Structures are given as structure tokens and as C-alpha cells.
Amino acid sequence: MLTSLSIKNYALIDTLRVDFNDGLSIITGETGAGKSILLGGLSLILGKRADLNSLKDAAQKCVIEAVFDVSAYNLKPLFKAEDFDYESQTIIRREILPSGKSRAFVNDSPVNLSSLQLLGERLIDIHSQHQTLELTSNEFQFQVIDAIANHDGVLQNYNNVLKAYKMLQKELKELLVFQAEAIKEHDYNSFLLNELVEAKLVDGELEALEEEYETLNNIEGIKEKLNEAHHLLSEEEVGALSTLTALKNAFQKLCGFSSKYEDLFNRINSSLIEVDDVFSEVNSLQDALEVDPGRLETVDLKLKMLHNLMQKHVAADVSELIKIKNELEEKVSITENLDDTIQKKQIEIDAKTTELNTISKTLHKKRAEVIPRLKKQLEDVLVGLGMPNAQFKIEAFYSDTFYANGKDELSFLFSANKGGHFNELKKAASGGELSRIMLAIKSVLSKYIKLPTIMFDEIDTGVSGEISNKMGDIMLQMSKTMQVFSITHLPQVAAKGHSHFKVYKEDVNDTTQTNLVKLNHDERIVEIAQMLGGLDMSSSAIAHAKELLN
């Protein structure tokens, strides 16, 4: 509920502050007095984009602030989702700076416009000519039926499942595209993989093969040097072993004379053992060394193959080739297993399809149950609004397509005249008839759901007499469960209000200003009398005004 509104430096408004009550509040004023300015300021509170031209004084900032009692609106989840500070008395403030920048605040915390719009939709419903046109859209018509069906939980469940279903469909499409591309590359990847598999790659083998190749390719020179080493070690008179053995024997005889000789003896003995071990190793190398042209050719071929593969795959060593082989194995495996993956994804989609069909049938059944009730209630209300022959033909057809709100396609047809043809609302109803239909819909909805504050902007345009009286009764009835504002030119409607506000212009210091003031009982009599008979009020107009108010 809107409890107060203050506007500073906006359009023709210098400073304005007004408090509102619950029930039905009437706003009247001459054409051009500034009712649209009031709505414009309120629209800024609801998230409309700001315009620098709306500043009354371009050197000062514009501030519009509204206080709402939101305790009955169950808005805590929305406040939490949007990271607003929840207060039962919520303050929304918009500021337009001279620089053109705009700022918005909810309970003194800055917010963006999209979040403010989301909150605003739950606080005030401004009914204008634009919203009357929304009445002709299938989306709005579904919202009306679904509100009466009271299946928000089912719709939310459907939306969640539909979101998952669409995600699975997207993933399946991506898999199919990937498969088409993968199939093109599969044969080539398989060929590359087979080359690497047949190479029987072993990490570190390149260095070992290169060493073996150098040995086999230079075997004669190696044999020659090993023979020379064998001779230098084993020659009887001057060989290293013979010399060290003689040296060892000489010092063995000196050990008894001094520990110095014993130390030298031990060092010579250690050297002899080491040289003897080297001699044994040289013998082993000589025995193992064998000319093998076949092995040389095998090693040469393997080396050439490894170098070719490294060049082909731009690899620095065999370990990188092994990594590439593993990656190719994964690609080939994924391609070869894609059919299974696609089949599993399709099974998931089929399961979601079944779930969506089940929920869609529930939605269809609930809609079919409430449509006759909605049809009758709308027609009953319209009888009192001067449309006794108004008829609706509303049907929900179960289709094969998953839409955002189920599988139903809605036919919402209307005929204003007895024996007339049914047609779409936008073709069958005039502007005035659409306004009355919208009022009828809002009045029906108010019986089923907690509507936000509603502001009817001259919804009674084009009607008069008893019909206007009935429209006022409908708004008065709605105001028992919600806050209702009506901007009107009709005295019959104005007299129904619990509160009455007047918008007027006045010149102050050669400047025109718009003001809004709450009228007391006597002032209401004058205002309604002027609405009945103009500025030159007759006694009959005053009497009529009193009669309407009573």
C-alpha cells in the first residue's frame, strides 16, 4: 500500500508531499492540471527511465520518494533474491541529478533499475491505455486464467523442468554437431593414432637408441681401443697390472719398518683392486662387443621413424609423442562412443518430455476447470457496465508444442452484441469496451489473489450515467481488499471515494506550479458540484453533489 509520496523539483512541481490511506482514493482536476505529471513521478519510483528535461530547475536535483506498507505482500523472498534490506515500511527514492545521472534507492540502499522495476510491479499496477491494449495479448489472458486457477506452484515446476529440458536439447544439438565434425576427423585421427601405437613408444628410448646406434656404427674403432686398453693393462712386463703387482710386493716387505710404508701399501693395494676391476670390465665389454649389421639397421630404422614422428607432430621428444598418442586415443574413443553418449542424452530428454507432458496436462485440466467460471463472472460484471449482450468464448487447446507456460494454445474471443460473431478482443471490442472489460477482469482477479495497489487512469472515459455509477461501485468493492486510486472526470465515480485529492495549477512568482491537495467534506462538495455544472455552481449542482456524497 502506498502510504505517502513526496516530489521535489519535478516538471511543474516545486515541492509536494501527500499521505494516502487504504480504500478508494479519488484524484480529480481539470484537464492539463498535472495529473499526468503525478503519474510520471510515480512511474519513476517504479523504475521508469529518467529524463533530464523533467527537472523543474535544471540546476537542482529532482527527488521523488514513496513509502509503501509491504507487510501484506509476502515480498521477503523478492527482497532476499534482489539483496534489498527488507522493511515493512519500505522507502523507495529516485534522484535525477543536474548532470543527467539517475540514482535509485530501496531503504537507502542503491539499486539498479531492473531490480526496481521488478519490485515496482509488485507494488503498484497503473492501469493506462497501454495496459488496456495488453488485454488483447495471449500472455495477459493466460495470466488472468492462471491467477484464478491458483496453480503458481505447478507453473513454477513446469518452468524449472522446461529449463532443464531446453538445456538438454542444447547439449544434444552440440553433441550432434560435434559428432558430425568428429566423424570427418575420425579416419585421420585413427591413422595418426595407429602410427604412434605401432611405434611402441617408450619414454627415454630415443637416447638409448641413439647411444646404441653410435656404438654399432663405430664398432671397429671401439674394438681397437678396447684391445689397446686390454694390452696396456695385461702386458706381462710393463702392463699396469704387472707393474702394480710388483709395486705391491715391494711395499709389502717394507710394512714392518714404518706405518708410512704400510699406508702406501694399502693405497697401492686399493689401486690394484680398482685396476683389476677395470680390466674385468674391459674384458666384459670386449666379449659383449659384436658386429651386428642387422641390429644396426633395425636401430637406424627405429630412430628414423621416431624422428619422422617427432617432426610430423612437432614434438621435442618421445614423451611428447606419448602425450599426443594419449590425446588421440581420447579423441578417437570419444568419437567411437558418441552414439552411446547421444543415446543417453536422448533418454534424459525423453524423461523430461514425459515429465513436461504430465505437468502440462495438469495445467490444462486446471485451466479448463476455471474458464467457465471466469467467463460467467466477466459477463455478469459487464451486464452492470452497460454491456448486457457481451459474451466470451474462451478455450484452451492442448497442442504438441511446449510453450513457456505449458502446451495450451488459448482462444479468447468476444462478442459485444446479441447474435454477433465472435472475434479476437482487439477486433471485436472498441476502446471504451476494452476499458470496461479490463475493469471487469481486475475486479474478478481481486477476489482470488492479493493484487498490488491499483491506479485507474481515467478508465471511465467515454461512459456516463448509471454505467459510471456502476464502475464506481466496482472500484469501491475492490477497495475493500486492496488500495485503489481512480483518476476520473466523472462526479458519480468521484463521490464513491473514501479520500479525495485534487490536482490543480497555480501561478507563484510568475511561475506555474502543480499541486495536489486532500479535500475535506465541504471541499469535496464544491469539487463535485463543479464537475457537475462547471465553475458557476448552481444550487441544484451543490444539492446533487451532496446527494452523491451521501
Coordinates of C-alpha atoms in Angstrom, one line a residue:
M1 CA 0.0 0.0 0.0
L2 CA 1.3 3.5 -0.9
T3 CA 1.2 5.5 2.3
S4 CA 3.0 8.7 1.2
L5 CA 4.5 10.4 -1.8
S6 CA 6.9 13.4 -1.9
I7 CA 8.1 15.1 -5.1
K8 CA 10.7 17.8 -5.3
N9 CA 11.8 19.7 -8.5
Y10 CA 9.9 17.6 -11.0
A11 CA 8.2 19.1 -14.1
L12 CA 5.7 21.7 -12.8
I13 CA 6.0 20.5 -9.2
D14 CA 8.2 22.5 -6.9
T15 CA 7.6 20.7 -3.6
L16 CA 4.8 18.3 -2.9
R17 CA 4.1 15.8 -0.1
V18 CA 0.9 13.9 0.5
D19 CA -0.2 11.0 2.6
F20 CA -2.6 8.3 1.5
N21 CA -5.0 5.9 3.2
D22 CA -6.3 2.5 2.2
G23 CA -9.6 2.1 0.5
L24 CA -10.6 4.0 -2.6
S25 CA -8.8 7.3 -3.3
I26 CA -10.1 9.7 -5.9
I27 CA -7.9 12.1 -7.9
T28 CA -9.6 14.9 -9.9
G29 CA -8.6 18.0 -11.6
E30 CA -9.1 20.0 -14.7
T31 CA -7.6 18.8 -18.0
G32 CA -3.9 20.0 -18.0
A33 CA -3.8 20.5 -14.3
G34 CA -1.0 18.0 -14.0
K35 CA -2.4 14.5 -13.3
S36 CA -0.1 13.1 -15.9
I37 CA 2.8 14.8 -14.1
L38 CA 1.8 13.0 -10.9
L39 CA 1.7 9.6 -12.8
G40 CA 5.1 10.4 -14.4
G41 CA 6.7 11.0 -11.0
L42 CA 5.2 7.8 -9.6
S43 CA 6.4 5.9 -12.7
L44 CA 10.0 6.9 -11.8
I45 CA 9.5 5.3 -8.4
L46 CA 8.5 2.1 -10.3
G47 CA 11.7 2.1 -12.4
K48 CA 10.9 4.1 -15.5
R49 CA 13.9 5.7 -17.1
A50 CA 14.6 9.3 -16.1
D51 CA 14.7 12.3 -18.4
L52 CA 16.8 15.4 -17.6
N53 CA 14.1 17.6 -19.2
S54 CA 11.8 16.6 -16.3
L55 CA 13.7 18.8 -13.9
K56 CA 11.8 21.9 -13.0
D57 CA 15.0 23.7 -12.0
A58 CA 17.9 22.4 -14.1
A59 CA 20.4 23.5 -11.5
Q60 CA 18.8 21.4 -8.7
K61 CA 18.4 17.7 -8.4
C62 CA 15.0 16.1 -8.5
V63 CA 14.0 13.8 -5.6
I64 CA 10.9 11.6 -5.6
E65 CA 10.2 9.4 -2.6
A66 CA 7.4 7.0 -1.8
V67 CA 6.7 5.0 1.3
F68 CA 4.9 1.6 1.0
D69 CA 3.5 -0.7 3.6
V70 CA 4.6 -4.1 2.2
S71 CA 3.7 -6.2 5.2
A72 CA 0.8 -7.9 3.5
Y73 CA 2.6 -8.6 0.2
N74 CA 4.8 -11.6 1.0
L75 CA 7.8 -9.8 -0.5
K76 CA 10.6 -11.1 1.7
P77 CA 11.7 -13.7 -0.9
L78 CA 11.9 -11.0 -3.5
F79 CA 13.9 -8.7 -1.2
K80 CA 16.2 -11.5 -0.4
A81 CA 16.7 -12.5 -4.1
E82 CA 17.4 -8.9 -5.1
D83 CA 19.6 -8.3 -2.0
F84 CA 17.3 -5.5 -0.7
D85 CA 17.0 -4.6 3.0
Y86 CA 13.5 -5.7 4.0
E87 CA 11.4 -3.2 6.0
S88 CA 7.7 -3.5 6.4
Q89 CA 7.6 0.3 5.7
T90 CA 9.7 0.3 2.6
I91 CA 11.0 3.6 1.2
I92 CA 11.8 4.0 -2.5
R93 CA 13.7 7.1 -3.7
R94 CA 14.7 8.2 -7.1
E95 CA 17.1 11.1 -7.7
I96 CA 17.8 12.8 -11.0
L97 CA 21.0 14.9 -10.9
P98 CA 21.6 18.1 -12.9
S99 CA 24.3 16.1 -14.7
G100 CA 21.6 13.8 -16.1
K101 CA 22.6 10.8 -14.0
S102 CA 19.8 9.0 -12.1
R103 CA 20.0 7.0 -8.9
A104 CA 17.6 4.7 -7.2
F105 CA 17.4 3.5 -3.6
V106 CA 15.4 1.0 -1.7
N107 CA 15.5 1.6 2.1
D108 CA 18.6 3.8 1.5
S109 CA 20.5 1.0 -0.4
P110 CA 21.4 1.8 -4.1
V111 CA 19.6 -0.5 -6.6
N112 CA 19.6 -0.8 -10.4
L113 CA 16.5 0.0 -12.5
S114 CA 15.8 -3.6 -13.5
S115 CA 15.6 -4.6 -9.8
L116 CA 13.5 -1.6 -9.1
Q117 CA 11.1 -2.4 -11.9
L118 CA 10.7 -6.0 -10.6
L119 CA 9.8 -4.6 -7.1
G120 CA 7.5 -1.9 -8.6
E121 CA 5.4 -4.5 -10.5
R122 CA 4.6 -6.0 -7.1
L123 CA 3.6 -2.6 -5.5
I124 CA 1.5 -0.6 -7.9
D125 CA -0.4 -1.5 -11.0
I126 CA -1.0 1.7 -13.1
H127 CA -3.9 1.0 -15.4
S128 CA -3.5 3.1 -18.5
Q129 CA -4.5 2.9 -22.2
H130 CA -1.3 0.9 -22.8
Q131 CA -2.3 -1.8 -20.3
T132 CA -5.8 -1.9 -21.8
L133 CA -4.0 -3.0 -25.1
E134 CA -2.2 -5.7 -23.1
L135 CA -5.6 -7.2 -22.5
T136 CA -5.6 -8.3 -26.1
S137 CA -2.4 -10.3 -25.8
N138 CA -2.4 -14.1 -25.1
E139 CA 0.2 -13.7 -22.4
F140 CA -2.0 -11.4 -20.3
Q141 CA -5.1 -13.6 -20.9
F142 CA -3.1 -16.6 -19.7
Q143 CA -2.0 -14.7 -16.6
V144 CA -5.7 -14.0 -15.8
I145 CA -6.7 -17.6 -16.1
D146 CA -3.7 -18.9 -14.2
A147 CA -4.2 -16.5 -11.4
I148 CA -7.8 -17.7 -10.9
A149 CA -6.6 -21.4 -11.3
N150 CA -4.2 -20.7 -8.5
H151 CA -1.5 -23.1 -9.7
D152 CA 1.6 -21.0 -9.3
G153 CA 3.4 -23.9 -7.8
V154 CA 2.6 -26.1 -10.8
L155 CA 3.7 -23.4 -13.2
Q156 CA 7.0 -22.9 -11.4
N157 CA 7.6 -26.6 -11.5
Y158 CA 6.8 -26.6 -15.2
N159 CA 9.2 -23.7 -15.8
N160 CA 12.0 -25.5 -13.9
V161 CA 11.6 -28.7 -15.9
L162 CA 11.3 -26.8 -19.2
K163 CA 14.6 -25.0 -18.4
A164 CA 16.3 -28.4 -17.8
Y165 CA 14.6 -29.8 -21.0
K166 CA 15.9 -26.9 -23.1
M167 CA 19.4 -27.3 -21.6
L168 CA 19.4 -31.0 -22.5
Q169 CA 18.2 -30.2 -26.0
K170 CA 21.0 -27.7 -26.4
E171 CA 23.6 -30.2 -25.2
L172 CA 22.2 -32.8 -27.6
K173 CA 22.4 -30.4 -30.5
E174 CA 26.0 -29.6 -29.6
L175 CA 26.8 -33.3 -29.4
L176 CA 25.4 -33.9 -32.9
V177 CA 27.4 -31.0 -34.3
F178 CA 30.5 -32.3 -32.6
Q179 CA 29.8 -35.8 -33.9
A180 CA 29.4 -34.5 -37.5
E181 CA 32.8 -32.7 -37.2
A182 CA 34.4 -35.6 -35.3
I183 CA 33.4 -38.1 -38.0
K184 CA 35.2 -36.1 -40.6
E185 CA 38.4 -36.2 -38.5
H186 CA 38.0 -39.7 -37.2
D187 CA 39.7 -41.5 -40.0
Y188 CA 42.7 -39.2 -40.0
N189 CA 43.0 -39.3 -36.2
S190 CA 42.7 -43.1 -36.3
F191 CA 45.6 -43.2 -38.8
L192 CA 47.8 -40.9 -36.7
L193 CA 47.0 -43.0 -33.6
N194 CA 47.8 -46.3 -35.3
E195 CA 51.2 -44.9 -36.4
L196 CA 52.0 -44.0 -32.8
V197 CA 50.7 -47.2 -31.4
E198 CA 52.8 -49.3 -33.9
A199 CA 55.8 -47.3 -33.0
K200 CA 55.6 -48.9 -29.5
L201 CA 56.8 -45.7 -27.8
V202 CA 58.8 -45.9 -24.6
D203 CA 59.7 -42.8 -22.7
G204 CA 63.5 -42.3 -22.8
E205 CA 64.1 -44.8 -25.6
L206 CA 65.3 -42.2 -28.1
E207 CA 68.5 -41.5 -26.1
A208 CA 69.1 -45.2 -25.6
L209 CA 68.7 -46.0 -29.3
E210 CA 71.0 -43.1 -30.3
E211 CA 73.7 -44.4 -27.9
E212 CA 73.3 -48.0 -29.3
Y213 CA 73.4 -46.7 -32.9
E214 CA 76.7 -44.8 -32.2
T215 CA 78.2 -48.0 -30.7
L216 CA 77.1 -50.3 -33.6
N217 CA 78.1 -47.7 -36.2
N218 CA 81.6 -47.3 -34.7
I219 CA 82.3 -50.9 -33.6
E220 CA 85.7 -51.4 -35.3
G221 CA 87.2 -48.3 -33.7
I222 CA 85.7 -49.2 -30.3
K223 CA 87.2 -52.7 -30.6
E224 CA 90.6 -51.3 -31.4
K225 CA 90.6 -49.0 -28.4
L226 CA 89.4 -51.8 -26.1
N227 CA 92.2 -54.1 -27.4
E228 CA 94.7 -51.4 -26.7
A229 CA 93.3 -50.9 -23.2
H230 CA 93.5 -54.7 -22.6
H231 CA 97.1 -54.7 -23.7
L232 CA 98.1 -51.8 -21.5
L233 CA 96.5 -53.5 -18.6
S234 CA 97.7 -57.1 -19.0
E235 CA 101.0 -56.9 -20.8
E236 CA 103.4 -59.2 -18.8
E237 CA 106.4 -56.9 -18.2
V238 CA 105.1 -53.3 -18.5
G239 CA 101.3 -53.8 -18.1
A240 CA 99.6 -51.8 -15.4
L241 CA 98.5 -55.0 -13.5
S242 CA 102.1 -56.4 -13.6
T243 CA 103.6 -53.1 -12.5
L244 CA 101.1 -52.6 -9.7
T245 CA 101.5 -56.2 -8.5
A246 CA 105.4 -55.7 -8.3
L247 CA 104.9 -52.4 -6.5
K248 CA 102.5 -54.1 -4.0
N249 CA 105.0 -56.8 -3.3
A250 CA 107.9 -54.3 -2.8
F251 CA 105.9 -52.3 -0.3
Q252 CA 104.6 -55.4 1.5
K253 CA 108.2 -56.1 2.6
L254 CA 108.6 -52.5 3.9
C255 CA 105.4 -52.6 6.0
G256 CA 107.3 -53.8 9.0
F257 CA 109.6 -50.9 9.1
S258 CA 107.2 -48.0 9.4
S259 CA 103.5 -47.2 9.4
K260 CA 104.2 -44.8 6.5
Y261 CA 105.1 -47.8 4.3
E262 CA 102.0 -49.6 5.5
D263 CA 99.8 -46.7 4.4
L264 CA 101.4 -46.6 0.9
F265 CA 101.0 -50.4 0.7
N266 CA 97.3 -50.1 1.4
R267 CA 96.8 -47.3 -1.2
I268 CA 98.7 -49.4 -3.8
N269 CA 96.6 -52.4 -3.0
S270 CA 93.4 -50.4 -3.4
S271 CA 94.7 -49.1 -6.8
L272 CA 95.5 -52.7 -7.8
I273 CA 92.0 -53.8 -6.9
E274 CA 90.4 -50.9 -8.9
V275 CA 92.6 -51.5 -12.0
D276 CA 91.9 -55.2 -11.8
D277 CA 88.2 -54.4 -11.8
V278 CA 88.7 -52.1 -14.8
F279 CA 90.5 -55.0 -16.5
S280 CA 87.5 -57.3 -15.9
E281 CA 85.1 -54.6 -17.2
V282 CA 87.2 -54.2 -20.4
N283 CA 87.1 -58.0 -20.9
S284 CA 83.3 -58.0 -20.5
L285 CA 83.0 -55.1 -23.0
Q286 CA 85.2 -57.0 -25.4
D287 CA 83.2 -60.1 -25.1
A288 CA 79.9 -58.2 -25.5
L289 CA 81.0 -56.3 -28.5
E290 CA 79.8 -58.0 -31.6
V291 CA 79.4 -56.7 -35.1
D292 CA 75.7 -57.0 -35.9
P293 CA 74.7 -55.3 -39.2
G294 CA 71.1 -56.4 -38.8
R295 CA 70.7 -54.8 -35.4
L296 CA 72.4 -51.6 -36.7
E297 CA 69.8 -51.5 -39.5
T298 CA 66.9 -52.1 -37.0
V299 CA 68.1 -49.3 -34.7
D300 CA 68.6 -47.0 -37.6
L301 CA 65.1 -47.6 -38.9
K302 CA 63.6 -47.1 -35.5
L303 CA 65.5 -43.8 -35.0
K304 CA 64.4 -42.5 -38.4
M305 CA 60.8 -43.4 -37.6
L306 CA 60.9 -41.6 -34.2
H307 CA 62.5 -38.5 -35.8
N308 CA 59.9 -38.5 -38.5
L309 CA 57.1 -38.8 -36.0
M310 CA 58.5 -36.0 -33.9
Q311 CA 58.8 -33.8 -36.9
K312 CA 55.3 -34.7 -38.0
H313 CA 53.7 -33.9 -34.7
V314 CA 56.1 -31.1 -33.8
A315 CA 57.3 -32.9 -30.7
A316 CA 60.5 -32.3 -28.8
D317 CA 60.9 -35.9 -27.6
V318 CA 59.2 -39.3 -27.2
S319 CA 57.4 -38.2 -24.0
E320 CA 55.6 -35.6 -26.0
L321 CA 54.7 -38.2 -28.7
I322 CA 53.3 -40.4 -25.9
K323 CA 51.2 -37.4 -24.7
I324 CA 49.9 -36.8 -28.3
K325 CA 49.1 -40.5 -28.6
N326 CA 47.0 -40.4 -25.4
E327 CA 45.2 -37.3 -26.7
L328 CA 44.4 -39.0 -30.0
E329 CA 43.2 -42.1 -28.1
E330 CA 40.8 -39.9 -26.2
K331 CA 39.5 -38.2 -29.4
V332 CA 39.1 -41.5 -31.2
S333 CA 37.4 -43.0 -28.1
I334 CA 35.0 -40.1 -27.7
T335 CA 34.1 -40.3 -31.4
E336 CA 33.5 -44.0 -31.2
N337 CA 31.5 -43.7 -28.1
L338 CA 29.4 -40.7 -29.2
D339 CA 26.5 -42.8 -30.2
D340 CA 26.2 -44.1 -26.6
T341 CA 26.5 -40.6 -25.2
I342 CA 23.9 -39.2 -27.7
Q343 CA 21.6 -42.1 -26.8
K344 CA 21.9 -41.4 -23.1
K345 CA 21.2 -37.7 -23.7
Q346 CA 18.1 -38.6 -25.7
I347 CA 16.9 -40.9 -22.9
E348 CA 17.2 -37.9 -20.5
I349 CA 15.3 -35.7 -22.9
D350 CA 12.6 -38.3 -23.2
A351 CA 12.3 -38.4 -19.4
K352 CA 11.9 -34.6 -19.3
T353 CA 9.4 -34.8 -22.1
T354 CA 7.3 -37.2 -20.2
E355 CA 7.5 -35.0 -17.1
L356 CA 6.6 -31.9 -19.0
N357 CA 3.6 -33.7 -20.6
T358 CA 2.4 -34.7 -17.2
I359 CA 2.6 -31.2 -15.8
S360 CA 1.1 -29.7 -19.0
K361 CA -1.9 -31.9 -18.6
T362 CA -2.4 -30.8 -15.0
L363 CA -2.2 -27.1 -16.2
H364 CA -4.6 -27.8 -19.0
K365 CA -7.1 -29.5 -16.7
K366 CA -7.0 -26.7 -14.1
R367 CA -7.4 -24.0 -16.8
A368 CA -10.4 -25.9 -18.3
E369 CA -12.0 -26.0 -14.9
V370 CA -11.8 -22.3 -14.2
I371 CA -12.5 -20.9 -17.7
P372 CA -16.3 -21.4 -17.4
R373 CA -16.2 -19.6 -14.0
L374 CA -14.2 -16.7 -15.5
K375 CA -16.5 -16.4 -18.5
K376 CA -19.6 -16.2 -16.3
Q377 CA -18.2 -13.7 -13.8
L378 CA -16.9 -11.4 -16.6
E379 CA -20.2 -11.5 -18.4
D380 CA -22.1 -10.8 -15.1
V381 CA -19.9 -7.7 -14.4
L382 CA -20.2 -6.4 -17.9
V383 CA -24.0 -6.5 -17.7
G384 CA -23.8 -3.9 -15.0
L385 CA -21.4 -1.9 -17.1
G386 CA -23.9 -1.4 -19.9
M387 CA -22.9 -4.4 -22.0
P388 CA -25.8 -6.8 -21.4
N389 CA -25.1 -8.8 -24.6
A390 CA -21.4 -9.3 -24.0
Q391 CA -20.2 -12.9 -24.4
F392 CA -16.9 -14.6 -24.2
K393 CA -15.8 -17.8 -25.9
I394 CA -12.7 -18.9 -24.1
E395 CA -11.0 -22.2 -24.9
A396 CA -7.6 -23.7 -24.1
F397 CA -6.5 -26.2 -26.8
Y398 CA -3.9 -28.8 -25.9
S399 CA -1.1 -28.7 -28.5
D400 CA 2.1 -30.6 -29.4
T401 CA 4.4 -27.7 -28.5
F402 CA 6.0 -26.8 -25.2
Y403 CA 5.4 -23.1 -24.6
A404 CA 6.7 -21.0 -21.7
N405 CA 3.5 -21.8 -19.7
G406 CA 2.5 -25.3 -20.8
K407 CA 1.2 -26.8 -24.0
D408 CA -2.0 -24.8 -24.3
E409 CA -3.0 -22.5 -27.1
L410 CA -5.6 -20.0 -26.0
S411 CA -8.6 -18.8 -27.9
F412 CA -10.0 -15.7 -26.2
L413 CA -12.9 -14.5 -28.3
F414 CA -15.5 -11.8 -27.7
S415 CA -18.8 -10.6 -29.0
A416 CA -20.4 -7.4 -27.8
N417 CA -23.8 -7.8 -29.5
K418 CA -26.5 -10.4 -29.4
G419 CA -26.2 -12.6 -32.5
G420 CA -22.8 -11.1 -33.3
H421 CA -19.8 -13.0 -34.5
F422 CA -17.1 -13.9 -32.0
N423 CA -13.7 -12.4 -32.8
E424 CA -10.4 -11.5 -31.1
L425 CA -10.7 -8.8 -28.5
K426 CA -8.7 -6.3 -30.4
K427 CA -11.1 -6.7 -33.4
A428 CA -14.4 -7.2 -31.6
A429 CA -14.2 -4.5 -28.8
S430 CA -13.9 -0.7 -29.0
G431 CA -11.5 1.3 -26.8
G432 CA -14.3 2.1 -24.3
E433 CA -15.4 -1.6 -24.2
L434 CA -11.8 -2.7 -23.7
S435 CA -11.6 -0.4 -20.7
R436 CA -14.7 -1.9 -19.2
I437 CA -13.5 -5.4 -19.9
M438 CA -10.2 -4.6 -18.1
L439 CA -12.1 -3.2 -15.1
A440 CA -14.2 -6.4 -15.0
I441 CA -11.1 -8.6 -15.2
K442 CA -9.4 -6.6 -12.4
S443 CA -12.5 -6.9 -10.2
V444 CA -12.7 -10.6 -10.8
L445 CA -9.0 -11.1 -10.1
S446 CA -9.2 -9.1 -6.8
K447 CA -11.5 -11.9 -5.4
Y448 CA -8.8 -14.6 -6.0
I449 CA -5.4 -13.0 -5.5
K450 CA -3.8 -10.2 -3.5
L451 CA -3.4 -7.5 -6.1
P452 CA -1.0 -4.6 -5.5
T453 CA -2.2 -1.1 -5.2
I454 CA -4.0 -0.3 -8.4
M455 CA -4.4 3.1 -10.1
F456 CA -7.0 3.5 -12.7
D457 CA -6.1 6.4 -15.1
E458 CA -9.4 7.6 -16.5
I459 CA -10.7 4.1 -17.1
D460 CA -14.2 5.6 -17.1
T461 CA -13.5 7.8 -20.2
G462 CA -16.4 7.6 -22.6
V463 CA -19.1 6.5 -20.1
S464 CA -21.6 8.3 -18.1
G465 CA -24.8 8.0 -16.1
E466 CA -25.6 4.7 -14.5
I467 CA -22.6 2.9 -16.1
S468 CA -20.2 5.3 -14.5
N469 CA -22.0 4.8 -11.2
K470 CA -21.6 1.0 -11.6
M471 CA -17.9 1.4 -12.4
G472 CA -17.5 3.4 -9.2
D473 CA -19.3 0.6 -7.3
I474 CA -16.9 -2.0 -8.7
M475 CA -13.8 0.1 -7.7
L476 CA -15.3 0.6 -4.3
Q477 CA -15.9 -3.1 -3.9
M478 CA -12.3 -3.8 -5.0
S479 CA -11.0 -1.3 -2.4
K480 CA -12.3 -3.5 0.4
T481 CA -9.4 -5.9 -0.1
M482 CA -6.8 -3.5 -1.7
Q483 CA -5.8 0.1 -2.1
V484 CA -7.4 1.6 -5.2
F485 CA -6.8 5.0 -6.9
S486 CA -9.1 6.4 -9.6
I487 CA -8.2 9.4 -11.7
T488 CA -11.6 10.5 -13.0
H489 CA -13.6 13.2 -14.6
L490 CA -16.9 11.7 -13.5
P491 CA -18.7 13.0 -10.4
Q492 CA -20.5 9.7 -9.9
V493 CA -17.1 7.9 -9.5
A494 CA -15.5 10.8 -7.5
A495 CA -18.3 10.6 -4.9
K496 CA -17.5 6.9 -4.2
G497 CA -14.0 7.6 -2.7
H498 CA -13.0 7.3 0.9
S499 CA -10.5 10.0 0.2
H500 CA -10.5 12.7 -2.5
F501 CA -7.4 14.6 -3.8
K502 CA -7.4 17.5 -6.2
V503 CA -4.7 18.3 -8.7
Y504 CA -4.5 22.0 -9.6
K505 CA -2.2 24.6 -11.1
E506 CA -1.4 28.0 -9.6
D507 CA 0.9 30.8 -10.5
V508 CA 3.5 31.7 -7.9
N509 CA 6.0 34.4 -8.5
D510 CA 5.3 34.3 -12.3
T511 CA 5.9 30.6 -12.3
T512 CA 3.2 27.9 -12.9
Q513 CA 3.2 25.2 -10.3
T514 CA 1.2 21.9 -10.0
N515 CA -0.1 20.9 -6.5
L516 CA -2.0 18.1 -5.0
V517 CA -4.3 18.6 -2.0
K518 CA -6.6 16.4 0.0
L519 CA -10.1 17.7 0.1
N520 CA -12.3 17.8 3.3
H521 CA -16.0 17.1 3.1
D522 CA -17.1 20.7 2.2
E523 CA -14.3 21.0 -0.4
R524 CA -15.5 17.7 -1.9
I525 CA -19.0 19.1 -2.3
V526 CA -17.6 22.1 -4.2
E527 CA -15.3 20.0 -6.4
I528 CA -18.1 17.5 -7.3
A529 CA -20.6 20.4 -7.9
Q530 CA -18.1 22.0 -10.3
M531 CA -17.6 18.6 -12.0
L532 CA -21.4 18.5 -12.4
G533 CA -22.1 22.1 -13.5
G534 CA -18.8 23.9 -14.1
L535 CA -17.3 26.8 -12.2
D536 CA -20.6 28.7 -11.9
M537 CA -22.2 26.3 -9.5
S538 CA -25.9 26.3 -9.2
S539 CA -27.8 25.3 -6.0
S540 CA -29.0 22.2 -7.8
A541 CA -25.4 21.2 -8.6
I542 CA -24.5 21.6 -4.9
A543 CA -27.6 19.6 -3.9
H544 CA -26.7 16.9 -6.4
A545 CA -23.1 16.8 -5.1
K546 CA -24.3 16.4 -1.5
E547 CA -26.7 13.6 -2.7
L548 CA -23.9 11.8 -4.4
L549 CA -21.6 12.0 -1.4
N550 CA -24.4 10.7 0.9

